[in-house]
Amino acid sequence: MIEISGLSYGPALQPILHGIDATLPPGRITALIGPNGAGKSTLLKLIARQLAAGSGSIRLDGLDLAQANPAQLARCMAVVAQHLDVASRVRVRELIGFGRWPHSQGRLGPEDHAAVENAVVLFGLDGLEQRFLDELSGGQRQRAFIAMAYAQDTDWLLLDEPLNNLDLHHARNLMAQLRHLAETQDKGIVIVVHDLNYAISWSDHVVALQDGQVAFQGPVAEAATAERLSALYQTPVAITHLGGKPFVQYHR
Ligand SMILES: Nc1ncnc2c1ncn2[C@@H]1O[C@H](COP(=O)(O)OP(=O)(O)OP(=O)(O)O)[C@@H](O)[C@H]1O
Ligand SMILES: [Mg+2]
């Protein structure tokens, strides 16, 4: 479980995040939603300790993240940022191999090669392993970074807008893959997502941020009501049902 308590970040007069209390369940998919600028990426970076909190605490499976050393962290969680820095002369296979660093310290053994191979297949990168990252399409590159995070073999995966650039086939496959990982390997998965249908259909839990604060949170079916979503985005949102599944309407 990730337990966030009294978390604030940014200048006292104009904090980016303020008084965040949230619980993210293990072995489940949590959708982090909210308008542009609400603080989703900042929260993810604080959990990943890429930023240091101003006040408050984050505990991950009981471990106080402020006290954890980098090696411990890298074995607990893998992170894919919203904006991917592309070191262009890195090949896909090498990139995924970097995910094995916490296990291999750079000398990949048979187990590491098997993990890389598995990630290549799982994220549909067969045939692209030898490509340089700058020779990939946006969606292929996105999947290569997610494969690297997966290869890290952690209990937690934090993905900031993983559906960016993905066509509907790959977006759906990725969500199905994440569900499979949550259900069969007990991974805790936190995704920042803007498409409410993906958030509602595939997630178990939701944390909604607005102006740097938690607007609502809880099991997705109970917490993400049409009223709350409409207020969150200041846009009329309706939830209907199609084939017995919830369907979010907001286009017109
Ligand atoms: N390096 C920075 N310095 C100052 N302010 C920042 C910095 N990075 C982000 N912010 C501000 O912090 C707030 C939250 O940004 P954040 O990137 O966390 O939003 P977000 O919810 O991820 O939005 P989006 O959906 O657009 O990705 C925004 O108002 C943003 O302008
Ligand atoms: Mg963001």
Coordinates of C-alpha atoms and ligand atoms in Angstrom, one line a residue:
M1 CA 0.0 0.0 0.0
I2 CA 1.2 3.6 -0.7
E3 CA 0.1 5.8 2.1
I4 CA 0.4 9.5 1.5
S5 CA -0.1 11.7 4.5
G6 CA -0.2 15.5 4.9
L7 CA 1.9 15.9 1.7
S8 CA 2.6 19.4 0.5
Y9 CA 5.0 20.6 -2.2
G10 CA 5.9 24.0 -3.6
P11 CA 6.0 27.6 -2.2
A12 CA 4.0 28.1 1.0
L13 CA 1.9 30.9 -0.5
Q14 CA 1.2 29.1 -3.8
P15 CA 1.7 25.4 -3.2
I16 CA 1.6 23.0 -6.1
L17 CA 0.2 20.2 -3.9
H18 CA -1.4 20.9 -0.5
G19 CA -2.4 18.6 2.3
I20 CA -2.6 15.4 0.2
D21 CA -3.9 12.4 2.1
A22 CA -4.4 9.4 -0.1
T23 CA -4.1 5.6 0.0
L24 CA -3.2 3.6 -3.1
P25 CA -4.0 -0.1 -2.8
P26 CA -1.6 -2.9 -3.7
G27 CA -2.3 -5.4 -6.4
R28 CA -4.8 -2.9 -8.0
I29 CA -4.8 -0.3 -10.7
T30 CA -5.2 3.3 -9.4
A31 CA -6.1 6.0 -11.9
L32 CA -4.8 9.4 -11.0
I33 CA -7.1 11.9 -12.8
G34 CA -7.7 15.6 -12.9
P35 CA -7.4 18.6 -15.1
N36 CA -4.1 19.9 -16.6
G37 CA -2.0 21.5 -14.0
A38 CA -3.8 19.8 -11.1
G39 CA -0.6 18.2 -9.8
K40 CA -0.8 14.6 -11.0
S41 CA 2.8 14.5 -12.4
T42 CA 4.1 16.3 -9.4
L43 CA 2.5 13.7 -7.1
L44 CA 3.9 10.9 -9.1
K45 CA 7.4 12.4 -9.0
L46 CA 7.1 12.8 -5.2
I47 CA 6.2 9.2 -4.8
A48 CA 9.1 8.2 -7.1
R49 CA 11.3 10.6 -5.0
Q50 CA 12.3 12.5 -8.1
L51 CA 11.2 15.5 -6.0
A52 CA 11.6 16.0 -2.3
A53 CA 8.4 16.8 -0.4
G54 CA 8.0 20.1 1.5
S55 CA 6.1 18.4 4.3
G56 CA 4.2 15.2 5.0
S57 CA 5.2 11.6 4.4
I58 CA 4.8 8.8 1.9
R59 CA 5.1 5.2 3.0
L60 CA 5.3 2.4 0.6
D61 CA 4.5 -1.0 2.0
G62 CA 5.5 0.4 5.4
L63 CA 8.8 1.8 4.2
D64 CA 9.2 5.6 4.8
L65 CA 10.3 6.8 1.4
A66 CA 12.3 9.7 2.9
Q67 CA 14.5 7.1 4.6
A68 CA 14.8 4.6 1.7
N69 CA 18.1 4.3 -0.2
P70 CA 18.0 4.5 -4.0
A71 CA 18.8 0.8 -4.4
Q72 CA 15.8 -0.1 -2.1
L73 CA 13.6 2.2 -4.1
A74 CA 14.6 0.8 -7.4
R75 CA 13.6 -2.7 -6.3
C76 CA 10.2 -1.4 -5.0
M77 CA 9.0 0.8 -7.9
A78 CA 9.5 1.5 -11.5
V79 CA 8.5 4.8 -13.0
V80 CA 7.8 6.1 -16.5
A81 CA 7.6 9.9 -16.7
Q82 CA 5.2 11.9 -18.8
H83 CA 8.0 13.5 -20.9
L84 CA 10.5 10.9 -22.0
D85 CA 14.1 12.0 -22.5
V86 CA 15.3 10.2 -25.5
A87 CA 18.9 9.3 -25.6
S88 CA 18.8 8.7 -29.3
R89 CA 21.8 6.4 -29.7
V90 CA 20.3 3.8 -27.3
R91 CA 18.8 0.7 -28.8
V92 CA 15.4 -0.7 -27.6
R93 CA 17.0 -3.8 -26.2
E94 CA 19.6 -1.8 -24.3
L95 CA 16.9 0.5 -22.9
I96 CA 14.9 -2.4 -21.6
G97 CA 18.2 -3.9 -20.2
F98 CA 18.6 -0.7 -18.2
G99 CA 15.5 -1.8 -16.3
R100 CA 17.5 -4.8 -15.0
W101 CA 20.1 -2.5 -13.4
P102 CA 18.8 -3.0 -9.8
H103 CA 19.2 -6.7 -10.3
S104 CA 22.3 -7.0 -12.4
Q105 CA 24.4 -3.9 -11.7
G106 CA 25.0 -3.7 -15.4
R107 CA 26.2 -7.2 -16.0
L108 CA 23.2 -8.9 -17.5
G109 CA 23.0 -12.7 -16.7
P110 CA 20.7 -15.3 -18.2
E111 CA 17.8 -14.3 -15.9
D112 CA 18.1 -10.7 -16.9
H113 CA 18.2 -11.6 -20.6
A114 CA 15.1 -13.7 -20.1
A115 CA 13.3 -10.8 -18.4
V116 CA 14.2 -8.4 -21.3
E117 CA 13.0 -11.0 -23.8
N118 CA 9.7 -11.3 -21.9
A119 CA 9.2 -7.6 -21.8
V120 CA 9.9 -7.3 -25.6
V121 CA 7.1 -9.8 -26.3
L122 CA 4.7 -8.5 -23.7
F123 CA 4.8 -5.0 -25.0
G124 CA 4.7 -5.9 -28.7
L125 CA 8.3 -4.8 -29.5
D126 CA 9.4 -7.9 -31.4
G127 CA 11.4 -7.0 -34.4
L128 CA 12.2 -3.6 -33.0
E129 CA 14.8 -4.7 -30.4
Q130 CA 17.8 -3.4 -32.5
R131 CA 16.3 -0.1 -33.5
F132 CA 17.6 3.1 -32.0
L133 CA 15.0 5.0 -29.9
D134 CA 15.0 7.9 -32.4
E135 CA 14.1 5.4 -35.1
L136 CA 10.8 4.5 -33.4
S137 CA 7.3 6.1 -33.7
G138 CA 6.0 7.9 -30.7
G139 CA 3.8 5.0 -29.6
Q140 CA 6.6 2.4 -30.1
R141 CA 8.9 4.6 -28.0
Q142 CA 6.3 4.9 -25.3
R143 CA 6.0 1.1 -25.2
A144 CA 9.7 0.6 -25.0
F145 CA 9.9 2.8 -21.9
I146 CA 7.0 0.9 -20.3
A147 CA 8.8 -2.4 -21.2
M148 CA 11.9 -1.1 -19.4
A149 CA 9.9 -0.3 -16.3
Y150 CA 8.3 -3.7 -16.4
A151 CA 11.6 -5.5 -16.8
Q152 CA 12.7 -3.8 -13.5
D153 CA 10.4 -6.4 -11.9
T154 CA 9.0 -4.3 -9.0
D155 CA 5.9 -4.5 -6.9
W156 CA 4.8 -1.1 -8.0
L157 CA 4.6 0.5 -11.5
L158 CA 4.0 4.2 -11.8
L159 CA 3.1 5.4 -15.3
D160 CA 2.4 9.0 -16.2
E161 CA 0.1 9.1 -19.2
P162 CA 1.1 5.7 -20.6
L163 CA -1.7 5.9 -23.2
N164 CA -0.1 8.9 -24.8
N165 CA 0.6 8.2 -28.5
L166 CA -1.0 4.8 -28.4
D167 CA -3.5 3.8 -31.0
L168 CA -6.7 2.1 -29.7
H169 CA -5.3 -1.4 -30.3
H170 CA -2.2 -0.7 -28.3
A171 CA -3.9 1.4 -25.7
R172 CA -6.4 -1.4 -25.0
N173 CA -3.7 -4.0 -25.0
L174 CA -1.7 -2.0 -22.6
M175 CA -4.6 -1.7 -20.2
A176 CA -5.3 -5.4 -20.5
Q177 CA -1.7 -6.1 -19.8
L178 CA -1.7 -3.9 -16.7
R179 CA -4.8 -5.6 -15.4
H180 CA -3.2 -9.0 -16.0
L181 CA -0.2 -7.8 -14.0
A182 CA -2.3 -6.5 -11.2
E183 CA -4.4 -9.7 -11.0
T184 CA -1.8 -12.4 -11.5
Q185 CA 1.4 -10.8 -10.1
D186 CA -0.2 -8.6 -7.5
K187 CA 1.5 -5.5 -8.8
G188 CA 0.3 -2.1 -7.6
I189 CA -0.2 0.1 -10.7
V190 CA -0.7 3.8 -10.7
I191 CA -1.5 5.5 -14.0
V192 CA -2.1 9.1 -14.8
V193 CA -4.9 9.0 -17.4
H194 CA -7.1 11.6 -19.1
D195 CA -9.5 9.3 -21.0
L196 CA -12.2 8.7 -18.5
N197 CA -13.4 5.6 -20.2
Y198 CA -10.0 4.0 -19.7
A199 CA -10.0 5.2 -16.1
I200 CA -13.4 3.8 -15.4
S201 CA -13.3 0.6 -17.4
W202 CA -9.9 -0.6 -16.3
S203 CA -9.1 0.8 -12.9
D204 CA -10.1 -0.4 -9.5
H205 CA -9.4 2.8 -7.6
V206 CA -9.3 6.5 -8.4
V207 CA -7.6 9.5 -6.9
A208 CA -8.8 12.8 -8.4
L209 CA -6.7 16.0 -8.0
Q210 CA -7.9 19.5 -8.5
D211 CA -5.8 22.6 -7.8
G212 CA -3.2 20.6 -5.9
Q213 CA -5.7 18.9 -3.6
V214 CA -7.6 15.7 -3.5
A215 CA -11.1 16.3 -4.9
F216 CA -12.2 12.7 -4.3
Q217 CA -10.8 9.2 -4.0
G218 CA -11.9 5.6 -3.5
P219 CA -13.1 2.6 -5.4
V220 CA -13.8 3.7 -8.9
A221 CA -17.4 2.6 -9.2
E222 CA -18.4 4.5 -6.0
A223 CA -16.1 7.5 -6.2
A224 CA -16.2 8.5 -9.9
T225 CA -19.7 9.7 -10.2
A226 CA -21.0 11.8 -13.1
E227 CA -21.5 14.7 -10.7
R228 CA -18.0 14.6 -9.3
L229 CA -16.4 14.2 -12.8
S230 CA -18.5 17.1 -14.2
A231 CA -17.3 19.3 -11.3
L232 CA -13.7 18.1 -11.6
Y233 CA -13.4 19.0 -15.3
Q234 CA -16.1 21.8 -15.3
T235 CA -17.6 19.9 -18.2
P236 CA -20.9 18.1 -18.4
V237 CA -20.1 14.4 -18.0
A238 CA -22.7 11.6 -18.1
I239 CA -22.2 8.0 -17.3
T240 CA -24.4 5.5 -19.1
H241 CA -24.1 1.8 -19.6
L242 CA -23.3 -0.1 -22.8
G243 CA -23.4 -3.9 -22.8
G244 CA -23.5 -3.8 -19.0
K245 CA -20.3 -1.7 -18.7
P246 CA -20.1 1.9 -17.7
F247 CA -19.6 4.4 -20.5
V248 CA -18.5 8.0 -19.9
Q249 CA -19.9 10.5 -22.3
Y250 CA -18.5 14.0 -22.6
H251 CA -18.0 14.8 -26.3
R252 CA -21.3 16.6 -26.9
Ligands
LIG1 N1 9.3 22.9 -12.5 C1 8.2 23.6 -12.1 N2 8.3 24.8 -11.6 C2 7.2 25.6 -11.2 N3 6.0 25.1 -11.4 C3 5.8 23.9 -11.9 C4 6.9 23.1 -12.3 N4 6.4 21.9 -12.8 C5 5.1 22.0 -12.7 N5 4.7 23.2 -12.2 C6 3.3 23.7 -11.9 O1 2.8 22.8 -11.0 C7 1.4 22.6 -11.3 C8 1.2 21.1 -11.4 O2 1.9 20.6 -12.5 P1 1.8 19.0 -12.9 O3 2.8 18.8 -14.0 O4 2.0 18.2 -11.7 O5 0.3 18.9 -13.5 P2 -0.4 17.7 -14.1 O6 -1.7 17.4 -13.3 O7 0.5 16.6 -14.4 O8 -0.9 18.3 -15.5 P3 -1.0 17.7 -17.0 O9 -2.3 17.0 -17.1 O10 -1.0 18.9 -17.9 O11 0.2 16.8 -17.2 C9 1.1 23.3 -12.6 O12 0.5 24.6 -12.2 C10 2.5 23.6 -13.2 O13 2.5 24.8 -13.9
MG2 MG 1.2 15.7 -16.0

